[in-house]
Coordinates of C-alpha atoms and ligand atoms in Angstrom, one line a residue:
M14 CA 0.0 0.0 0.0
Q15 CA 1.2 3.5 -0.8
A16 CA 2.3 6.1 1.6
L17 CA -0.3 8.6 2.9
S18 CA -0.5 11.6 0.6
T19 CA 0.9 14.9 2.0
Q20 CA -2.8 16.0 1.9
A21 CA -3.6 13.6 4.7
Q22 CA -4.1 15.2 8.1
I23 CA -1.9 13.8 10.8
A24 CA -2.5 14.0 14.5
V25 CA 0.1 13.4 17.3
I26 CA -1.1 12.9 20.8
G27 CA 1.4 13.6 23.6
A28 CA 3.7 16.6 23.2
G29 CA 6.6 15.3 25.2
A30 CA 10.1 14.5 23.8
M31 CA 8.8 11.9 21.4
G32 CA 5.5 13.4 20.3
A33 CA 7.0 16.8 19.5
G34 CA 9.8 15.1 17.5
I35 CA 7.3 13.0 15.5
A36 CA 5.1 16.0 14.8
Q37 CA 8.1 17.8 13.5
V38 CA 9.1 14.9 11.2
A39 CA 5.5 14.7 9.7
A40 CA 5.3 18.5 9.3
Q41 CA 8.7 18.7 7.6
A42 CA 7.5 16.0 5.2
G43 CA 4.7 18.3 4.1
H44 CA 1.7 17.2 6.3
S45 CA -0.6 19.4 8.2
V46 CA -0.2 18.1 11.8
K47 CA -2.3 18.6 14.9
L48 CA -0.5 18.2 18.2
Y49 CA -2.6 17.4 21.3
D50 CA -1.6 17.0 24.9
M51 CA -3.9 16.6 27.9
R52 CA -1.8 19.1 29.8
E53 CA -3.0 22.5 28.6
G54 CA -0.5 24.6 26.9
S55 CA 2.0 21.7 26.3
A56 CA 1.3 21.4 22.6
A57 CA 1.7 25.1 21.9
E58 CA 4.9 25.1 24.0
A59 CA 6.3 22.2 22.0
I60 CA 5.6 23.9 18.7
E61 CA 7.4 27.0 20.0
A62 CA 10.3 24.8 21.0
I63 CA 10.4 23.2 17.5
D64 CA 10.3 26.7 16.0
R65 CA 13.3 27.9 18.1
Q66 CA 15.2 24.7 17.4
L67 CA 14.6 25.1 13.6
G68 CA 15.6 28.7 14.0
K69 CA 19.0 27.6 15.3
R70 CA 19.4 25.4 12.2
V71 CA 18.6 28.4 10.0
E72 CA 21.2 30.5 11.8
S73 CA 23.9 27.8 11.3
G74 CA 23.0 27.6 7.6
K75 CA 21.7 24.0 7.8
L76 CA 18.1 24.9 6.9
D77 CA 16.4 27.4 4.6
A78 CA 14.4 30.0 6.4
D79 CA 11.4 29.3 4.1
K80 CA 11.4 25.6 5.2
R81 CA 11.4 26.6 8.8
T82 CA 8.4 28.9 8.3
A83 CA 6.5 26.3 6.2
T84 CA 7.1 23.5 8.7
V85 CA 6.0 25.6 11.7
A86 CA 2.9 26.8 9.8
R87 CA 1.9 23.2 9.3
L88 CA 1.9 22.5 13.0
Q89 CA -1.2 23.3 15.0
A90 CA -1.8 22.9 18.7
A91 CA -5.2 21.2 19.2
G92 CA -7.3 22.3 22.1
S93 CA -9.3 19.1 22.5
I94 CA -9.1 15.5 21.3
E95 CA -12.3 16.1 19.3
A96 CA -10.3 18.4 17.1
L97 CA -8.5 15.4 15.8
A98 CA -11.6 13.8 14.2
D99 CA -10.6 14.5 10.6
S100 CA -7.2 12.8 10.8
S101 CA -6.1 10.0 8.5
L102 CA -3.3 8.9 10.9
V103 CA -3.1 9.4 14.6
I104 CA 0.2 8.6 16.3
E105 CA 0.0 8.4 20.1
A106 CA 3.1 9.2 22.2
I107 CA 1.5 9.5 25.6
V108 CA 2.6 7.9 28.9
E109 CA 3.8 4.2 28.6
N110 CA 0.8 2.6 30.3
L111 CA -1.3 -0.1 28.7
D112 CA -4.6 0.9 30.3
V113 CA -4.2 4.6 29.6
K114 CA -3.2 4.0 26.0
R115 CA -6.1 1.5 25.5
K116 CA -8.6 4.1 26.8
L117 CA -7.2 6.7 24.4
L118 CA -7.4 4.3 21.4
A119 CA -11.1 3.4 22.3
Q120 CA -11.8 7.1 22.4
L121 CA -10.1 7.6 19.0
E122 CA -12.0 4.7 17.5
A123 CA -15.3 6.4 18.4
L124 CA -14.1 9.7 17.1
C125 CA -12.2 9.2 13.9
S126 CA -13.3 7.8 10.5
A127 CA -13.2 4.0 9.9
E128 CA -10.2 4.5 7.6
C129 CA -8.1 6.4 10.1
I130 CA -5.0 4.5 11.1
L131 CA -4.2 4.4 14.8
A132 CA -0.5 4.2 15.5
S133 CA 1.3 3.8 18.8
N134 CA 4.9 4.9 19.5
T135 CA 5.1 2.4 22.4
S136 CA 8.6 1.0 22.9
S137 CA 7.6 -1.9 25.2
L138 CA 3.9 -2.6 25.2
S139 CA 2.3 -5.3 23.1
V140 CA 0.5 -3.8 20.0
T141 CA -1.7 -6.9 20.1
A142 CA -2.8 -6.1 23.7
L143 CA -3.3 -2.4 22.8
A144 CA -5.7 -3.3 20.0
A145 CA -7.5 -6.0 21.9
G146 CA -11.2 -5.3 22.5
M147 CA -11.4 -2.6 19.8
Q148 CA -14.0 -2.9 17.0
H149 CA -11.3 -2.6 14.3
P150 CA -8.0 -3.9 15.7
E151 CA -6.7 -4.3 12.2
R152 CA -6.0 -0.6 12.0
V153 CA -3.9 -0.4 15.1
V154 CA -0.2 -0.5 14.4
G155 CA 3.1 0.3 16.2
M156 CA 5.1 3.2 14.7
H157 CA 8.2 3.1 16.9
F158 CA 10.5 6.1 16.4
F159 CA 13.8 6.5 18.2
N160 CA 14.9 9.4 20.3
P161 CA 15.4 12.1 19.0
A162 CA 12.8 11.4 16.3
P163 CA 13.9 14.1 13.9
V164 CA 17.5 12.7 14.0
M165 CA 17.2 9.0 14.3
A166 CA 16.5 7.2 11.0
L167 CA 14.8 4.0 12.2
V168 CA 11.1 3.4 12.5
E169 CA 10.0 0.0 13.6
V170 CA 6.6 -0.7 12.1
V171 CA 5.1 -3.1 14.6
S172 CA 2.3 -5.5 13.6
G173 CA 0.1 -6.9 16.3
L174 CA -1.8 -10.1 15.8
A175 CA -4.7 -8.3 14.2
T176 CA -2.9 -5.5 12.3
S177 CA -3.8 -5.7 8.6
T178 CA -0.9 -6.1 6.1
A179 CA -2.2 -3.1 4.2
V180 CA -2.1 -0.9 7.3
A181 CA 1.5 -2.0 8.2
Q182 CA 2.5 -1.5 4.6
C183 CA 1.0 2.0 4.5
I184 CA 2.8 3.0 7.6
H185 CA 6.1 1.6 6.3
S186 CA 5.7 3.6 3.0
T187 CA 4.7 6.7 4.9
A188 CA 7.7 6.5 7.2
A189 CA 9.9 6.1 4.1
A190 CA 8.3 9.1 2.5
W191 CA 9.1 11.0 5.7
G192 CA 12.8 10.3 5.1
K193 CA 13.0 7.5 7.7
K194 CA 14.3 3.9 7.4
P195 CA 11.4 1.7 8.3
V196 CA 11.5 -2.0 9.1
H197 CA 8.6 -4.4 9.6
T198 CA 8.5 -6.3 12.9
R199 CA 6.1 -8.3 14.9
S200 CA 4.8 -7.4 18.3
T201 CA 7.2 -9.4 20.4
P202 CA 9.0 -8.1 23.6
G203 CA 11.6 -5.5 22.7
F204 CA 10.6 -5.7 19.0
I205 CA 13.9 -5.8 17.1
V206 CA 16.3 -3.2 18.5
N207 CA 15.5 -3.4 22.3
R208 CA 15.8 -7.2 22.1
V209 CA 18.8 -7.7 19.8
A210 CA 20.8 -5.0 21.6
R211 CA 20.6 -6.6 25.0
P212 CA 23.9 -8.6 24.7
F213 CA 25.8 -5.4 23.8
Y214 CA 25.3 -4.2 27.4
A215 CA 25.2 -7.6 29.1
E216 CA 28.5 -9.0 27.8
S217 CA 30.5 -5.9 28.8
L218 CA 28.8 -5.9 32.2
R219 CA 29.7 -9.6 32.7
A220 CA 33.3 -9.0 31.6
L221 CA 33.5 -6.2 34.1
Q222 CA 31.9 -8.3 36.8
E223 CA 34.5 -11.0 36.1
G224 CA 37.3 -8.6 36.5
A225 CA 38.4 -8.8 32.8
A226 CA 39.5 -5.2 32.7
S227 CA 38.4 -1.7 33.7
C228 CA 35.4 0.0 32.2
A229 CA 37.6 2.4 30.3
T230 CA 39.6 -0.4 28.8
L231 CA 36.6 -2.5 27.8
D232 CA 34.9 0.6 26.3
A233 CA 38.1 1.4 24.4
L234 CA 38.2 -2.1 23.0
M235 CA 34.6 -1.9 21.8
R236 CA 35.3 1.4 20.1
E237 CA 38.8 0.9 18.7
A238 CA 38.6 -2.8 17.8
G239 CA 34.8 -3.3 17.6
A240 CA 34.2 0.0 15.7
F241 CA 31.2 0.7 17.9
R242 CA 30.6 4.4 18.4
M243 CA 30.6 4.0 22.2
G244 CA 31.4 1.2 24.6
A245 CA 28.7 -0.2 26.9
F246 CA 29.7 1.7 30.0
E247 CA 29.8 5.1 28.5
L248 CA 26.6 4.4 26.5
T249 CA 24.6 3.2 29.5
D250 CA 25.9 6.2 31.5
L251 CA 24.4 8.3 28.7
I252 CA 21.1 6.5 28.4
G253 CA 20.7 6.4 32.2
H254 CA 21.0 3.1 34.2
D255 CA 17.4 3.4 35.5
V256 CA 16.1 3.4 31.8
N257 CA 18.6 0.8 30.5
Y258 CA 18.1 -1.6 33.5
A259 CA 14.3 -1.2 33.2
V260 CA 14.3 -2.2 29.5
T261 CA 16.5 -5.2 30.3
C262 CA 14.2 -6.3 33.2
S263 CA 11.1 -5.8 31.0
V264 CA 12.5 -8.0 28.1
F265 CA 13.8 -10.6 30.7
N266 CA 10.3 -10.8 32.3
A267 CA 8.5 -10.8 29.0
Y268 CA 10.5 -13.8 27.8
Y269 CA 9.6 -15.8 31.0
N270 CA 13.0 -15.2 32.6
D271 CA 15.0 -16.5 29.6
M272 CA 18.6 -16.4 31.0
R273 CA 19.8 -14.9 27.8
F274 CA 18.3 -11.6 29.0
Q275 CA 19.3 -11.9 32.6
P276 CA 19.8 -8.4 34.1
S277 CA 23.1 -7.5 35.7
L278 CA 23.4 -7.2 39.5
M279 CA 26.2 -4.7 39.0
Q280 CA 23.8 -2.4 37.1
K281 CA 21.1 -2.9 39.6
D282 CA 23.5 -1.7 42.3
L283 CA 24.1 1.5 40.4
V284 CA 20.4 2.0 40.1
D285 CA 19.9 1.3 43.8
A286 CA 22.6 3.8 44.7
G287 CA 21.1 6.5 42.5
H288 CA 24.2 6.4 40.3
L289 CA 22.2 6.8 37.1
G290 CA 24.9 8.0 34.8
R291 CA 25.5 11.4 33.3
K292 CA 22.2 12.8 34.5
S293 CA 23.1 12.1 38.2
G294 CA 26.7 13.0 37.8
Q295 CA 27.9 9.5 38.6
G296 CA 27.5 6.1 36.8
F297 CA 30.3 3.8 35.8
Y298 CA 32.3 7.0 35.3
S299 CA 32.2 10.2 37.4
Y300 CA 30.9 13.4 35.7
A301 CA 32.1 15.7 38.5
V302 CA 33.8 18.9 37.1
D303 CA 37.1 17.8 38.6
A304 CA 36.7 14.2 37.6
Q305 CA 39.9 12.7 36.1
K306 CA 39.6 11.0 32.7
P307 CA 39.9 7.3 33.4
S308 CA 42.9 5.8 31.8
V309 CA 42.8 2.9 29.4
D310 CA 45.2 0.0 30.3
E311 CA 47.7 -0.9 27.6
L312 CA 50.9 -2.8 27.5
S313 CA 54.1 -1.2 26.3
A314 CA 56.3 -2.8 23.7
D315 CA 60.0 -3.1 24.2
C316 CA 61.4 -5.5 21.7
Q317 CA 61.9 -5.7 17.9
V318 CA 60.0 -8.2 15.8
E319 CA 61.3 -8.6 12.3
T320 CA 59.6 -11.9 11.2
C321 CA 56.6 -14.0 12.0
V322 CA 55.2 -17.2 10.7
V323 CA 51.5 -17.7 9.7
E324 CA 50.2 -21.2 9.7
G325 CA 47.1 -21.6 7.6
S326 CA 44.6 -18.8 7.6
L327 CA 43.8 -16.7 10.6
G328 CA 40.1 -16.7 9.4
A329 CA 38.3 -13.6 10.5
A330 CA 41.7 -12.2 11.7
Q331 CA 43.3 -12.7 8.3
G332 CA 43.4 -8.9 7.7
L333 CA 46.0 -8.7 10.5
V334 CA 48.4 -10.6 8.2
E335 CA 48.0 -7.8 5.6
R336 CA 48.6 -5.2 8.3
I337 CA 51.8 -7.0 9.5
K338 CA 53.1 -7.2 5.9
A339 CA 52.3 -3.5 5.4
A340 CA 54.3 -2.7 8.5
G341 CA 57.4 -4.2 6.9
I342 CA 57.5 -7.4 9.0
K343 CA 58.5 -10.5 7.1
V344 CA 55.7 -13.1 7.0
I345 CA 56.5 -16.7 6.4
Q346 CA 53.5 -18.7 5.3
R347 CA 53.1 -22.4 6.1
D348 CA 50.2 -24.9 6.2
G349 CA 48.5 -25.2 9.5
S350 CA 45.4 -24.6 11.6
G351 CA 45.3 -20.8 11.9
L352 CA 48.1 -19.8 14.2
L353 CA 50.6 -16.9 14.1
R354 CA 54.0 -17.4 15.6
A355 CA 56.1 -14.4 16.7
G356 CA 59.2 -15.4 18.5
D357 CA 58.2 -17.7 21.3
A358 CA 54.5 -16.7 21.2
V359 CA 51.7 -18.5 19.5
V360 CA 48.9 -16.2 18.6
A361 CA 45.3 -17.3 17.8
L362 CA 41.9 -15.6 17.3
S363 CA 39.6 -16.3 20.3
D364 CA 37.1 -19.1 19.6
G365 CA 35.2 -18.7 22.9
R366 CA 37.6 -20.9 24.9
M367 CA 39.8 -19.4 27.6
A368 CA 43.5 -19.3 26.7
C369 CA 44.2 -21.8 29.5
Q370 CA 41.7 -24.3 28.1
R371 CA 42.9 -24.0 24.6
S372 CA 46.6 -24.2 25.6
Q373 CA 45.9 -27.4 27.5
Q374 CA 43.6 -28.9 24.9
E375 CA 45.9 -28.2 21.9
G376 CA 49.2 -28.5 23.7
L377 CA 50.1 -24.9 22.8
S378 CA 52.7 -23.2 25.0
N379 CA 53.1 -19.4 25.2
L380 CA 49.6 -19.0 23.8
V381 CA 48.2 -15.4 23.4
L382 CA 44.7 -15.0 22.2
I383 CA 43.5 -12.0 20.3
D384 CA 40.1 -10.5 20.4
L385 CA 37.9 -9.9 17.4
A386 CA 38.2 -6.6 15.4
K387 CA 35.7 -5.4 12.9
D388 CA 38.5 -4.6 10.5
Y389 CA 42.0 -5.7 11.4
T390 CA 43.4 -3.5 8.7
K391 CA 42.1 -0.4 10.6
A392 CA 41.8 -1.4 14.3
T393 CA 43.9 0.8 16.6
R394 CA 43.6 -1.5 19.6
L395 CA 43.3 -5.2 20.3
G396 CA 42.4 -7.2 23.4
L397 CA 44.7 -10.0 24.4
A398 CA 44.5 -12.8 26.8
C399 CA 47.2 -15.2 27.9
A400 CA 47.3 -18.8 29.2
K401 CA 48.7 -19.0 32.7
G402 CA 52.1 -20.4 31.6
T403 CA 52.6 -17.8 28.8
S404 CA 55.9 -16.1 29.5
G405 CA 56.2 -12.3 29.8
E406 CA 58.7 -12.5 26.9
A407 CA 56.2 -14.2 24.6
L408 CA 53.5 -11.6 25.4
N409 CA 56.0 -8.8 24.9
Q410 CA 56.8 -10.2 21.4
V411 CA 53.1 -10.1 20.5
V412 CA 52.6 -6.6 21.9
S413 CA 55.7 -5.4 20.0
L414 CA 54.5 -7.0 16.7
L415 CA 51.1 -5.2 17.1
A416 CA 52.7 -1.9 18.1
K417 CA 54.8 -2.0 14.9
C418 CA 51.5 -2.3 13.0
G419 CA 50.1 0.8 14.9
I420 CA 47.9 -1.4 17.2
K421 CA 47.8 -0.8 21.0
S422 CA 47.4 -3.9 23.2
S423 CA 45.1 -4.2 26.2
L424 CA 45.5 -7.3 28.3
L425 CA 42.3 -8.9 29.6
T426 CA 42.0 -11.5 32.3
D427 CA 41.6 -14.9 30.7
I428 CA 37.9 -14.9 30.2
P429 CA 36.1 -16.9 27.4
G430 CA 35.5 -15.0 24.2
L431 CA 37.3 -11.8 25.4
V432 CA 35.0 -8.8 24.9
V433 CA 34.4 -7.9 21.3
M434 CA 34.2 -11.6 20.1
R435 CA 31.7 -12.6 22.7
T436 CA 29.6 -9.5 22.3
V437 CA 29.4 -9.8 18.5
A438 CA 28.7 -13.5 18.7
M439 CA 25.9 -12.9 21.1
L440 CA 24.4 -10.0 19.1
A441 CA 24.4 -12.3 16.0
N442 CA 22.9 -15.1 18.0
E443 CA 20.0 -12.9 19.3
A444 CA 19.5 -11.5 15.7
A445 CA 19.4 -15.1 14.4
D446 CA 16.8 -16.0 16.9
A447 CA 14.7 -12.9 16.1
A448 CA 14.9 -14.0 12.4
L449 CA 14.0 -17.6 13.3
H450 CA 10.9 -16.4 15.1
N451 CA 9.9 -14.1 12.2
V452 CA 10.4 -10.9 14.3
G453 CA 11.9 -9.5 11.1
T454 CA 13.8 -10.5 8.0
A455 CA 17.6 -10.7 8.2
A456 CA 17.8 -7.5 6.1
D457 CA 15.4 -5.6 8.4
I458 CA 17.1 -6.8 11.6
D459 CA 20.5 -5.6 10.3
L460 CA 19.1 -2.3 9.1
A461 CA 17.3 -1.8 12.5
M462 CA 20.6 -2.3 14.4
C463 CA 22.5 0.1 12.1
A464 CA 19.8 2.8 11.9
G465 CA 18.4 2.5 15.4
V466 CA 21.6 2.1 17.5
N467 CA 24.3 3.0 15.1
Y468 CA 26.1 -0.4 15.0
P469 CA 29.0 -0.3 12.5
M470 CA 27.5 -3.3 10.8
G471 CA 24.3 -5.4 11.1
P472 CA 25.0 -8.4 13.4
L473 CA 23.9 -11.0 10.8
A474 CA 26.1 -9.5 8.1
W475 CA 28.9 -9.3 10.6
A476 CA 28.4 -13.0 11.5
D477 CA 28.6 -13.8 7.7
Q478 CA 31.9 -11.8 7.6
I479 CA 33.4 -13.7 10.6
G480 CA 32.2 -17.0 9.2
L481 CA 29.1 -18.7 10.7
P482 CA 31.1 -21.8 11.8
T483 CA 33.4 -19.6 13.8
V484 CA 30.4 -17.8 15.4
L485 CA 28.8 -21.1 16.2
K486 CA 32.0 -22.6 17.6
T487 CA 32.5 -19.5 19.8
L488 CA 29.0 -19.8 21.2
D489 CA 29.3 -23.5 21.8
N490 CA 32.6 -22.9 23.6
L491 CA 31.1 -20.1 25.7
Q492 CA 28.2 -22.3 26.6
S493 CA 30.5 -25.1 27.6
A494 CA 32.9 -22.8 29.5
Y495 CA 30.0 -21.2 31.5
G496 CA 27.7 -24.2 31.5
E497 CA 24.9 -21.7 31.0
E498 CA 21.7 -21.5 28.9
R499 CA 22.6 -17.9 28.2
Y500 CA 25.1 -18.8 25.4
R501 CA 23.0 -21.5 23.7
P502 CA 23.3 -21.1 19.9
S503 CA 20.2 -20.2 17.9
L504 CA 18.7 -23.1 15.9
L505 CA 18.9 -20.8 12.8
L506 CA 22.6 -20.3 13.2
R507 CA 23.2 -24.1 13.6
R508 CA 21.0 -24.8 10.6
K509 CA 22.9 -22.2 8.4
V510 CA 26.2 -23.8 9.4
A511 CA 24.9 -27.3 8.6
E512 CA 23.5 -26.1 5.3
G513 CA 26.7 -24.2 4.5
S514 CA 24.6 -21.1 3.9
R515 CA 24.8 -17.5 5.1
F516 CA 22.3 -15.0 6.5
H517 CA 22.7 -12.7 3.4
D518 CA 23.4 -14.7 0.2
Ligands
NAI27 P1 7.0 12.3 27.9 O1 6.7 12.0 29.3 O2 8.1 13.2 27.5 O3 5.7 12.8 27.1 C1 4.4 12.3 27.3 C2 3.4 13.4 27.1 O4 2.1 12.7 27.0 C3 3.3 14.4 28.2 O5 3.4 15.7 27.7 C4 2.0 14.1 28.8 O6 1.4 15.3 29.3 C5 1.2 13.5 27.7 N1 0.1 12.6 28.1 C6 0.1 11.6 29.0 N2 -1.1 11.0 29.0 C7 -1.9 11.6 28.1 C8 -3.2 11.4 27.6 N3 -3.9 10.4 28.1 N4 -3.6 12.2 26.6 C9 -2.9 13.1 26.1 N5 -1.6 13.4 26.5 C10 -1.1 12.6 27.5 O7 7.2 10.8 27.2 P2 8.1 10.4 25.9 O8 9.5 10.1 26.3 O9 7.8 11.4 24.9 O10 7.4 9.0 25.6 C11 6.1 8.9 25.0 C12 5.9 7.6 24.4 O11 6.9 7.2 23.5 C13 5.9 6.4 25.4 O12 5.0 5.4 25.0 C14 7.3 5.9 25.3 O13 7.5 4.6 25.7 C15 7.6 6.0 23.8 N6 9.0 6.1 23.5 C16 9.9 6.9 24.2 C17 11.2 7.0 23.8 C18 12.2 7.8 24.6 O14 13.4 7.6 24.4 N7 11.7 8.7 25.4 C19 11.7 6.3 22.6 C20 10.7 5.6 21.8 C21 9.4 5.5 22.3

């Protein structure tokens, strides 16, 4: 079904952070928009705030003055809900409460025409439950924008059990016409983004709890090796621990306490203490004016490495070999099972086993594991872990080799899957399960994670790049090392590996 024409009247209910942003997006796209809030004066104030904010964009040369005037002229504060009767689409962005939203939808159903689409910006309630009991539940749909709505590209178009395909398609096309990147998803807890993103926070939290490294070091690895914009600790400090912890608890509860979503006691402690992050001045980091910038742990190199031996292919880490060659280090290639030898050291990409396990199982002495990097030809830092018997000399040789390539080394405690590898494997696993359960297509899931939370690559495309057998092996090894349900591989991942296929062919 086609997008709503720009002649279609749009209504937005709730003039808070989200409602105001959504109204602005629709008005910028050319619609006449009525904004209503039960608190008198709120809608008018929100329109004034939009005008001021667009004014700043005009001043900085980012927006034409005419566009600002036209956008604001299309926004109108509605004095009553009855004023919304002529709308073709109503988007509610009121308080996140099922009963209050249901009451509002029932009121709208009585008020608006039979063709009017009723959309909810809910981020956690079931669209199926919102529509239950309505005369025409087929016209109720989720239209989940991300904060701030004028900036974030993603819109999750959420179909409840009764939502008609035509309605979901119309909202999808309309969001695209508004310049957004829409994805289709089913009404399941967390939809796509709030579900698939859980391991991003959970794995760093667990690594911290296990003493793998400091927050600053783990964050640096997620940025400089993983190519994420922010690490989990700086990001949750920004989001607010109360908000982030509540989303995790809500997803955990909604999936009947599936251990994959288990909340972190460490984060609960922060919430209990009122250390909510930036907004309270203290989270994992301190935001006090005199706070010192936390230092990132790294090893210094003090030997020369002229040659190394590569046995077989390093798989997902093969780009490192190119980087080593480009640094002028001689690489001798031999057959083998994916090891790199530098002096006494044996280097391997993490496969989800601890270095001590792998050293013992494969009879490798002086083993140094390296963490995953999104692109080894560009990474500026890598995580390392050593088996207990690995000599300081061997570690120094690896650190020196990497330093010559322009890569800093941060040593982690010997935990399974280090930090980037275990996080990306778990993100891909959750994305695979979401695809298995028809929460979205592989393409939509990847798009949602890039456009909704700025991941450098969709988790499924990333798993394809790493190699699905490697991802599966990593998860199997994590599950065996921890003995926990949390790391159980998705059936879809296992099936893809058995078929020899990929998520994106
Ligand atoms: P907010 O608290 O900033 O704004 C809500 C507004 O709705 C308030 O102005 C309030 O006066 C008004 N309101 C409450 N009940 C009403 C009713 N019965 N009729 C008319 N107006 C009513 O909340 P925010 O953050 O804008 O969230 C709104 C919705 O968007 C919620 O469902 C939330 O879950 C969802 N959402 C929030 C995101 C966020 O990052 N804040 C992101 C995506 C979705």
